[in-house]
mmCIF file of C-alpha atoms in Angstrom:
data_model
loop_
_atom_site.group_PDB
_atom_site.id
_atom_site.type_symbol
_atom_site.label_atom_id
_atom_site.label_comp_id
_atom_site.label_asym_id
_atom_site.label_seq_id
_atom_site.Cartn_x
_atom_site.Cartn_y
_atom_site.Cartn_z
ATOM 1 C CA UNK A 1 -7.723 3.840 -22.339
ATOM 2 C CA UNK A 2 -9.140 1.344 -19.856
ATOM 3 C CA UNK A 3 -12.803 1.613 -18.955
ATOM 4 C CA UNK A 4 -14.168 -0.220 -15.918
ATOM 5 C CA UNK A 5 -17.712 -1.536 -15.901
ATOM 6 C CA UNK A 6 -19.910 0.193 -13.361
ATOM 7 C CA UNK A 7 -20.612 -2.067 -10.402
ATOM 8 C CA UNK A 8 -24.110 -0.669 -10.006
ATOM 9 C CA UNK A 9 -25.317 -0.348 -13.602
ATOM 10 C CA UNK A 10 -22.992 -2.389 -15.798
ATOM 11 C CA UNK A 11 -22.212 0.764 -17.795
ATOM 12 C CA UNK A 12 -18.627 1.536 -18.769
ATOM 13 C CA UNK A 13 -16.996 4.482 -17.054
ATOM 14 C CA UNK A 14 -13.680 5.851 -15.947
ATOM 15 C CA UNK A 15 -12.488 5.169 -12.405
ATOM 16 C CA UNK A 16 -11.232 7.948 -10.140
ATOM 17 C CA UNK A 17 -7.758 7.941 -8.644
ATOM 18 C CA UNK A 18 -8.045 9.933 -5.420
ATOM 19 C CA UNK A 19 -4.901 10.266 -3.337
ATOM 20 C CA UNK A 20 -2.974 12.104 -0.646
ATOM 21 C CA UNK A 21 0.794 12.447 -1.014
ATOM 22 C CA UNK A 22 3.049 14.370 1.315
ATOM 23 C CA UNK A 23 6.470 13.849 -0.265
ATOM 24 C CA UNK A 24 5.472 12.888 -3.814
ATOM 25 C CA UNK A 25 6.002 9.123 -3.539
ATOM 26 C CA UNK A 26 2.316 8.214 -3.407
ATOM 27 C CA UNK A 27 1.737 10.736 -6.206
ATOM 28 C CA UNK A 28 4.172 8.744 -8.369
ATOM 29 C CA UNK A 29 2.031 5.624 -7.911
ATOM 30 C CA UNK A 30 -1.180 7.596 -8.472
ATOM 31 C CA UNK A 31 0.093 8.995 -11.765
ATOM 32 C CA UNK A 32 1.115 5.498 -12.874
ATOM 33 C CA UNK A 33 -2.404 4.270 -12.098
ATOM 34 C CA UNK A 34 -3.910 7.169 -14.025
ATOM 35 C CA UNK A 35 -1.731 6.340 -17.025
ATOM 36 C CA UNK A 36 -2.475 2.626 -17.017
ATOM 37 C CA UNK A 37 -6.214 3.027 -16.435
ATOM 38 C CA UNK A 38 -6.937 6.217 -18.340
ATOM 39 C CA UNK A 39 -8.524 7.348 -15.082
ATOM 40 C CA UNK A 40 -9.559 10.706 -13.733
ATOM 41 C CA UNK A 41 -7.305 11.866 -10.911
ATOM 42 C CA UNK A 42 -7.362 14.297 -8.002
ATOM 43 C CA UNK A 43 -5.118 14.910 -5.016
ATOM 44 C CA UNK A 44 -6.412 15.347 -1.477
ATOM 45 C CA UNK A 45 -5.089 18.633 -0.078
ATOM 46 C CA UNK A 46 -5.020 19.581 3.619
ATOM 47 C CA UNK A 47 -5.838 23.218 4.314
ATOM 48 C CA UNK A 48 -2.661 23.325 6.403
ATOM 49 C CA UNK A 49 -0.081 21.380 4.378
ATOM 50 C CA UNK A 50 2.290 18.963 6.074
ATOM 51 C CA UNK A 51 5.894 20.079 5.957
ATOM 52 C CA UNK A 52 7.423 17.009 4.311
ATOM 53 C CA UNK A 53 9.880 16.786 7.217
ATOM 54 C CA UNK A 54 9.740 13.302 8.734
ATOM 55 C CA UNK A 55 10.037 14.298 12.395
ATOM 56 C CA UNK A 56 7.633 17.220 12.087
ATOM 57 C CA UNK A 57 5.077 14.984 10.390
ATOM 58 C CA UNK A 58 5.419 12.352 13.128
ATOM 59 C CA UNK A 59 4.880 14.947 15.846
ATOM 60 C CA UNK A 60 1.921 16.586 14.123
ATOM 61 C CA UNK A 61 0.342 13.224 13.289
ATOM 62 C CA UNK A 62 0.639 12.096 16.903
ATOM 63 C CA UNK A 63 -1.003 15.298 18.117
ATOM 64 C CA UNK A 64 -3.863 14.841 15.674
ATOM 65 C CA UNK A 65 -4.402 11.198 16.597
ATOM 66 C CA UNK A 66 -4.296 11.840 20.335
ATOM 67 C CA UNK A 67 -6.519 14.922 20.239
ATOM 68 C CA UNK A 68 -8.949 13.630 17.644
ATOM 69 C CA UNK A 69 -8.649 16.940 15.802
ATOM 70 C CA UNK A 70 -8.284 15.744 12.231
ATOM 71 C CA UNK A 71 -6.720 17.941 9.543
ATOM 72 C CA UNK A 72 -9.173 20.054 7.569
ATOM 73 C CA UNK A 73 -9.234 19.305 3.829
ATOM 74 C CA UNK A 74 -9.778 21.554 0.854
ATOM 75 C CA UNK A 75 -13.011 20.701 -1.012
ATOM 76 C CA UNK A 76 -12.745 17.831 -3.469
ATOM 77 C CA UNK A 77 -13.508 19.043 -6.985
ATOM 78 C CA UNK A 78 -14.529 15.665 -8.396
ATOM 79 C CA UNK A 79 -18.164 14.632 -8.092
ATOM 80 C CA UNK A 80 -17.723 11.493 -5.981
ATOM 81 C CA UNK A 81 -21.304 10.401 -6.746
ATOM 82 C CA UNK A 82 -20.457 10.025 -10.443
ATOM 83 C CA UNK A 83 -17.850 7.286 -9.845
ATOM 84 C CA UNK A 84 -18.506 3.688 -8.926
ATOM 85 C CA UNK A 85 -14.836 2.664 -8.684
ATOM 86 C CA UNK A 86 -12.313 4.737 -6.722
ATOM 87 C CA UNK A 87 -8.630 3.958 -6.270
ATOM 88 C CA UNK A 88 -7.766 5.550 -2.919
ATOM 89 C CA UNK A 89 -4.087 6.267 -2.265
ATOM 90 C CA UNK A 90 -2.063 7.311 0.770
ATOM 91 C CA UNK A 91 1.225 6.865 2.625
ATOM 92 C CA UNK A 92 1.225 4.661 5.712
ATOM 93 C CA UNK A 93 1.576 6.570 8.977
ATOM 94 C CA UNK A 94 1.637 4.775 12.336
ATOM 95 C CA UNK A 95 0.699 1.493 10.675
ATOM 96 C CA UNK A 96 -2.417 2.786 8.880
ATOM 97 C CA UNK A 97 -3.600 5.391 6.374
ATOM 98 C CA UNK A 98 -2.319 8.953 6.733
ATOM 99 C CA UNK A 99 -4.371 11.409 8.788
ATOM 100 C CA UNK A 100 -5.901 13.277 5.808
ATOM 101 C CA UNK A 101 -7.540 9.990 4.786
ATOM 102 C CA UNK A 102 -9.033 9.753 8.281
ATOM 103 C CA UNK A 103 -10.686 13.112 7.586
ATOM 104 C CA UNK A 104 -11.812 11.992 4.139
ATOM 105 C CA UNK A 105 -13.555 8.827 5.347
ATOM 106 C CA UNK A 106 -15.197 10.758 8.167
ATOM 107 C CA UNK A 107 -16.649 13.262 5.675
ATOM 108 C CA UNK A 108 -17.547 10.795 2.883
ATOM 109 C CA UNK A 109 -19.139 7.396 3.478
ATOM 110 C CA UNK A 110 -18.607 6.275 -0.169
ATOM 111 C CA UNK A 111 -21.885 4.331 0.003
ATOM 112 C CA UNK A 112 -22.200 1.825 -2.829
ATOM 113 C CA UNK A 113 -18.691 2.565 -4.121
ATOM 114 C CA UNK A 114 -15.948 0.051 -4.808
ATOM 115 C CA UNK A 115 -12.744 1.246 -3.126
ATOM 116 C CA UNK A 116 -9.339 -0.140 -4.159
ATOM 117 C CA UNK A 117 -6.623 1.040 -1.744
ATOM 118 C CA UNK A 118 -3.061 1.738 -2.836
ATOM 119 C CA UNK A 119 -0.318 2.868 -0.519
ATOM 120 C CA UNK A 120 3.376 3.520 -0.057
ATOM 121 C CA UNK A 121 5.287 2.627 3.081
ATOM 122 C CA UNK A 122 8.628 2.095 4.748
ATOM 123 C CA UNK A 123 7.977 -1.513 5.716
ATOM 124 C CA UNK A 124 4.279 -2.378 5.414
ATOM 125 C CA UNK A 125 0.730 -1.387 6.283
ATOM 126 C CA UNK A 126 -1.404 -2.368 3.298
ATOM 127 C CA UNK A 127 -3.186 -5.072 5.287
ATOM 128 C CA UNK A 128 -3.810 -2.956 8.393
ATOM 129 C CA UNK A 129 -4.934 0.123 6.466
ATOM 130 C CA UNK A 130 -7.280 -1.954 4.299
ATOM 131 C CA UNK A 131 -8.914 -3.417 7.400
ATOM 132 C CA UNK A 132 -9.221 0.088 8.862
ATOM 133 C CA UNK A 133 -10.924 1.277 5.667
ATOM 134 C CA UNK A 134 -13.404 -1.596 5.822
ATOM 135 C CA UNK A 135 -14.370 -0.560 9.353
ATOM 136 C CA UNK A 136 -14.531 3.145 8.497
ATOM 137 C CA UNK A 137 -16.550 2.605 5.299
ATOM 138 C CA UNK A 138 -19.135 -0.093 6.050
ATOM 139 C CA UNK A 139 -21.372 1.066 3.180
ATOM 140 C CA UNK A 140 -18.587 0.713 0.599
ATOM 141 C CA UNK A 141 -16.938 -2.397 -0.832
ATOM 142 C CA UNK A 142 -13.228 -2.233 -0.011
ATOM 143 C CA UNK A 143 -11.225 -4.572 -2.240
ATOM 144 C CA UNK A 144 -7.732 -6.030 -2.093
ATOM 145 C CA UNK A 145 -5.222 -3.268 -2.739
ATOM 146 C CA UNK A 146 -1.669 -2.608 -3.865
ATOM 147 C CA UNK A 147 1.251 -1.439 -1.747
ATOM 148 C CA UNK A 148 4.905 -0.708 -2.428
ATOM 149 C CA UNK A 149 7.843 0.278 -0.271
ATOM 150 C CA UNK A 150 9.068 3.812 -0.883
ATOM 151 C CA UNK A 151 12.550 2.552 -1.805
ATOM 152 C CA UNK A 152 10.995 0.274 -4.454
ATOM 153 C CA UNK A 153 8.607 2.762 -6.052
ATOM 154 C CA UNK A 154 10.422 2.335 -9.389
ATOM 155 C CA UNK A 155 8.939 -1.185 -9.501
ATOM 156 C CA UNK A 156 5.368 0.110 -9.252
ATOM 157 C CA UNK A 157 4.716 0.304 -12.985
ATOM 158 C CA UNK A 158 5.362 -3.374 -13.654
ATOM 159 C CA UNK A 159 3.701 -4.517 -10.429
ATOM 160 C CA UNK A 160 0.599 -2.405 -11.075
ATOM 161 C CA UNK A 161 0.264 -3.833 -14.576
ATOM 162 C CA UNK A 162 0.039 -7.336 -13.093
ATOM 163 C CA UNK A 163 -2.213 -6.230 -10.216
ATOM 164 C CA UNK A 164 -4.685 -4.432 -12.485
ATOM 165 C CA UNK A 165 -4.891 -7.239 -15.042
ATOM 166 C CA UNK A 166 -5.101 -9.991 -12.414
ATOM 167 C CA UNK A 167 -8.037 -8.253 -10.714
ATOM 168 C CA UNK A 168 -9.910 -7.312 -13.882
ATOM 169 C CA UNK A 169 -9.357 -3.545 -13.678
ATOM 170 C CA UNK A 170 -7.367 -3.489 -16.919
ATOM 171 C CA UNK A 171 -7.634 -5.457 -20.139
ATOM 172 C CA UNK A 172 -5.128 -8.265 -20.593
ATOM 173 C CA UNK A 173 -4.202 -11.580 -19.056
ATOM 174 C CA UNK A 174 -1.460 -12.584 -16.668
ATOM 175 C CA UNK A 175 -0.423 -15.999 -15.508
ATOM 176 C CA UNK A 176 -1.629 -16.551 -11.927
ATOM 177 C CA UNK A 177 1.153 -16.663 -9.362
ATOM 178 C CA UNK A 178 1.784 -20.026 -7.764
ATOM 179 C CA UNK A 179 1.080 -20.388 -4.040
ATOM 180 C CA UNK A 180 4.035 -20.353 -1.679
ATOM 181 C CA UNK A 181 5.455 -23.704 -0.703
ATOM 182 C CA UNK A 182 4.918 -24.976 2.822
ATOM 183 C CA UNK A 183 7.025 -23.279 5.471
ATOM 184 C CA UNK A 184 10.344 -25.026 6.117
ATOM 185 C CA UNK A 185 13.134 -24.280 8.611
ATOM 186 C CA UNK A 186 15.447 -21.546 7.375
ATOM 187 C CA UNK A 187 18.780 -22.738 5.973
ATOM 188 C CA UNK A 188 22.018 -20.752 5.998
ATOM 189 C CA UNK A 189 21.400 -19.888 2.327
ATOM 190 C CA UNK A 190 17.886 -18.646 3.161
ATOM 191 C CA UNK A 191 19.248 -16.601 6.072
ATOM 192 C CA UNK A 192 21.817 -15.007 3.753
ATOM 193 C CA UNK A 193 19.037 -13.942 1.370
ATOM 194 C CA UNK A 194 17.000 -12.498 4.252
ATOM 195 C CA UNK A 195 20.004 -10.606 5.619
ATOM 196 C CA UNK A 196 20.925 -9.234 2.193
ATOM 197 C CA UNK A 197 17.398 -7.913 1.750
ATOM 198 C CA UNK A 198 16.690 -6.640 5.268
ATOM 199 C CA UNK A 199 19.940 -5.776 7.031
ATOM 200 C CA UNK A 200 19.956 -2.181 5.786
ATOM 201 C CA UNK A 201 16.460 -1.440 7.088
ATOM 202 C CA UNK A 202 16.558 1.249 9.778
ATOM 203 C CA UNK A 203 14.852 -0.876 12.458
ATOM 204 C CA UNK A 204 15.527 -4.491 13.477
ATOM 205 C CA UNK A 205 13.087 -6.813 11.725
ATOM 206 C CA UNK A 206 13.789 -9.916 13.774
ATOM 207 C CA UNK A 207 15.108 -13.402 13.143
ATOM 208 C CA UNK A 208 13.696 -15.590 10.340
ATOM 209 C CA UNK A 209 12.669 -19.047 11.510
ATOM 210 C CA UNK A 210 10.839 -20.605 8.560
ATOM 211 C CA UNK A 211 10.439 -19.822 4.874
ATOM 212 C CA UNK A 212 8.181 -20.681 1.924
ATOM 213 C CA UNK A 213 9.099 -20.009 -1.715
ATOM 214 C CA UNK A 214 7.565 -19.679 -5.145
ATOM 215 C CA UNK A 215 8.884 -19.159 -8.655
ATOM 216 C CA UNK A 216 7.443 -16.288 -10.709
ATOM 217 C CA UNK A 217 8.075 -15.086 -14.261
ATOM 218 C CA UNK A 218 10.293 -12.377 -12.740
ATOM 219 C CA UNK A 219 12.285 -14.446 -10.225
ATOM 220 C CA UNK A 220 11.837 -16.103 -6.838
ATOM 221 C CA UNK A 221 9.691 -14.867 -3.966
ATOM 222 C CA UNK A 222 10.327 -15.754 -0.315
ATOM 223 C CA UNK A 223 7.832 -15.668 2.547
ATOM 224 C CA UNK A 224 9.691 -15.612 5.869
ATOM 225 C CA UNK A 225 8.105 -16.155 9.268
ATOM 226 C CA UNK A 226 10.057 -13.945 11.641
ATOM 227 C CA UNK A 227 10.290 -13.701 15.420
ATOM 228 C CA UNK A 228 10.932 -10.303 16.930
ATOM 229 C CA UNK A 229 10.236 -8.123 19.950
ATOM 230 C CA UNK A 230 7.629 -5.389 20.007
ATOM 231 C CA UNK A 231 8.145 -1.958 21.519
ATOM 232 C CA UNK A 232 6.749 -3.352 24.762
ATOM 233 C CA UNK A 233 9.329 -6.141 24.786
ATOM 234 C CA UNK A 234 6.769 -8.875 24.095
ATOM 235 C CA UNK A 235 7.579 -11.533 21.533
ATOM 236 C CA UNK A 236 5.886 -11.011 18.176
ATOM 237 C CA UNK A 237 5.616 -12.886 14.897
ATOM 238 C CA UNK A 238 5.543 -11.233 11.498
ATOM 239 C CA UNK A 239 5.705 -12.283 7.861
ATOM 240 C CA UNK A 240 8.357 -10.667 5.696
ATOM 241 C CA UNK A 241 8.339 -10.948 1.921
ATOM 242 C CA UNK A 242 11.528 -10.868 -0.143
ATOM 243 C CA UNK A 243 12.007 -11.145 -3.899
ATOM 244 C CA UNK A 244 15.064 -11.926 -6.026
ATOM 245 C CA UNK A 245 14.923 -11.173 -9.750
ATOM 246 C CA UNK A 246 15.999 -13.503 -12.519
ATOM 247 C CA UNK A 247 18.626 -11.177 -13.949
ATOM 248 C CA UNK A 248 22.290 -12.055 -13.231
ATOM 249 C CA UNK A 249 23.539 -10.455 -10.028
ATOM 250 C CA UNK A 250 20.036 -9.461 -8.873
ATOM 251 C CA UNK A 251 20.025 -8.453 -5.217
ATOM 252 C CA UNK A 252 17.363 -9.667 -2.781
ATOM 253 C CA UNK A 253 14.731 -6.988 -2.086
ATOM 254 C CA UNK A 254 12.574 -6.693 1.021
ATOM 255 C CA UNK A 255 9.082 -5.913 -0.330
ATOM 256 C CA UNK A 256 6.717 -5.918 2.659
ATOM 257 C CA UNK A 257 6.216 -6.904 6.277
ATOM 258 C CA UNK A 258 2.835 -8.090 7.510
ATOM 259 C CA UNK A 259 2.404 -7.843 11.263
#
């Protein structure tokens, strides 16, 4: 069991894994965190559950955002005051945390708490949701978090082990990852890796122009700078991360887009 030192008192205590999951994907990550940390865990439950249907969730979420009428939550059983460290999990909706988290942070200011976000997403949103949490919770300390694409959730166990050890939330040491190399113009070989990783994504991700690389114990990571068009037709730049494992025949995997 991993025990995290209390930020406020220096005493050892369990963290709390507090999460909302509509389809079960974020729950998978939450349970992995609970296992690796020996943490307490609780799910956030809307009074009116979401259906799990993608289109219905989109429509309901849009209504809630536009009207400002946030979903009502069932009472949280855990005593929030008794935890100094809280891992807060959610799926990404509309580029930020899901609507039940908007209700949660409106009802709880988490003053003096250390919040570590974790999220699941189709393409990205860890960076934007973390910034939104910092604005919504000015009395809390919101730390760097962990995010994983839904199609890669099977990789969460290994990635979380590194994330937790690297940030001191779990005992053990990991070799620090090297920085990415300087951005260089994309070659045909680089473009082939990008296309293999991203061509099956449901929306166009743009055209890679430059790339940086780094070697890791698991393989090679790529950091592509990509030009695309936003919904308004304006030119936009994003960063897309791709990884290729060391094992023979490993296929390039699109891991995250940062817009």
